[in-house]
């Protein structure tokens, strides 16, 4: 398998010590997304543009009808 990977143009093998120096992980570039448009509705569902479901979570389910709260 290592030989197949090294056949990729520009790919090189790195040592274990070089691997241990790598930091970071996946980065989600918001690309101009406005998280202030994201929110939760009374049933605990994520509201706003499509990307909001990937950015926030609505943990508490509640009702907004004050008449039912009594």
mmCIF file of C-alpha atoms in Angstrom:
data_model
loop_
_atom_site.group_PDB
_atom_site.id
_atom_site.type_symbol
_atom_site.label_atom_id
_atom_site.label_comp_id
_atom_site.label_asym_id
_atom_site.label_seq_id
_atom_site.Cartn_x
_atom_site.Cartn_y
_atom_site.Cartn_z
ATOM 1 C CA UNK A 1 0.000 0.000 0.000
ATOM 2 C CA UNK A 2 2.814 2.398 0.852
ATOM 3 C CA UNK A 3 4.214 2.003 -2.648
ATOM 4 C CA UNK A 4 0.816 2.859 -4.170
ATOM 5 C CA UNK A 5 0.529 6.035 -2.091
ATOM 6 C CA UNK A 6 3.994 7.158 -3.103
ATOM 7 C CA UNK A 7 2.942 6.863 -6.755
ATOM 8 C CA UNK A 8 0.720 9.906 -6.218
ATOM 9 C CA UNK A 9 2.431 12.967 -7.666
ATOM 10 C CA UNK A 10 3.803 15.145 -4.851
ATOM 11 C CA UNK A 11 3.241 12.550 -2.082
ATOM 12 C CA UNK A 12 6.133 11.747 0.245
ATOM 13 C CA UNK A 13 6.506 9.482 3.244
ATOM 14 C CA UNK A 14 7.040 11.122 6.631
ATOM 15 C CA UNK A 15 8.625 9.616 9.723
ATOM 16 C CA UNK A 16 6.804 8.830 12.966
ATOM 17 C CA UNK A 17 8.449 11.828 14.642
ATOM 18 C CA UNK A 18 7.205 14.079 11.842
ATOM 19 C CA UNK A 19 3.722 12.580 12.215
ATOM 20 C CA UNK A 20 3.720 13.361 15.946
ATOM 21 C CA UNK A 21 4.378 17.041 15.187
ATOM 22 C CA UNK A 22 1.190 17.402 13.137
ATOM 23 C CA UNK A 23 -1.520 19.347 14.994
ATOM 24 C CA UNK A 24 -5.048 20.301 14.107
ATOM 25 C CA UNK A 25 -7.939 18.601 12.457
ATOM 26 C CA UNK A 26 -10.859 19.277 10.202
ATOM 27 C CA UNK A 27 -11.725 22.952 9.892
ATOM 28 C CA UNK A 28 -15.214 24.075 9.000
ATOM 29 C CA UNK A 29 -14.868 27.247 7.007
ATOM 30 C CA UNK A 30 -18.027 29.251 7.615
ATOM 31 C CA UNK A 31 -17.560 30.993 4.289
ATOM 32 C CA UNK A 32 -19.615 34.052 5.214
ATOM 33 C CA UNK A 33 -22.313 32.107 7.046
ATOM 34 C CA UNK A 34 -24.186 34.177 9.593
ATOM 35 C CA UNK A 35 -24.781 32.111 12.726
ATOM 36 C CA UNK A 36 -26.997 34.855 14.149
ATOM 37 C CA UNK A 37 -29.665 33.578 11.727
ATOM 38 C CA UNK A 38 -29.697 30.202 13.489
ATOM 39 C CA UNK A 39 -32.016 29.461 16.373
ATOM 40 C CA UNK A 40 -34.477 27.033 17.923
ATOM 41 C CA UNK A 41 -38.257 26.870 17.667
ATOM 42 C CA UNK A 42 -40.691 25.991 20.440
ATOM 43 C CA UNK A 43 -40.460 22.274 19.665
ATOM 44 C CA UNK A 44 -36.668 22.285 19.977
ATOM 45 C CA UNK A 45 -35.946 22.154 16.239
ATOM 46 C CA UNK A 46 -33.115 24.113 14.629
ATOM 47 C CA UNK A 47 -34.373 27.072 12.607
ATOM 48 C CA UNK A 48 -32.671 29.252 10.031
ATOM 49 C CA UNK A 49 -30.748 28.543 6.844
ATOM 50 C CA UNK A 50 -29.847 24.964 5.912
ATOM 51 C CA UNK A 51 -26.316 25.140 7.345
ATOM 52 C CA UNK A 52 -27.665 25.892 10.841
ATOM 53 C CA UNK A 53 -28.419 22.219 11.454
ATOM 54 C CA UNK A 54 -24.665 21.549 11.175
ATOM 55 C CA UNK A 55 -23.638 24.478 13.376
ATOM 56 C CA UNK A 56 -25.960 24.399 16.405
ATOM 57 C CA UNK A 57 -28.099 21.977 18.335
ATOM 58 C CA UNK A 58 -31.300 22.603 20.264
ATOM 59 C CA UNK A 59 -30.976 20.560 23.425
ATOM 60 C CA UNK A 60 -34.074 21.522 25.362
ATOM 61 C CA UNK A 61 -37.607 20.922 24.105
ATOM 62 C CA UNK A 62 -40.111 23.426 25.486
ATOM 63 C CA UNK A 63 -43.379 25.077 24.587
ATOM 64 C CA UNK A 64 -43.713 28.787 23.852
ATOM 65 C CA UNK A 65 -47.407 28.926 24.662
ATOM 66 C CA UNK A 66 -47.576 30.660 28.070
ATOM 67 C CA UNK A 67 -51.176 29.535 28.526
ATOM 68 C CA UNK A 68 -50.018 25.906 28.754
ATOM 69 C CA UNK A 69 -47.377 26.725 31.377
ATOM 70 C CA UNK A 70 -49.873 27.251 34.196
#
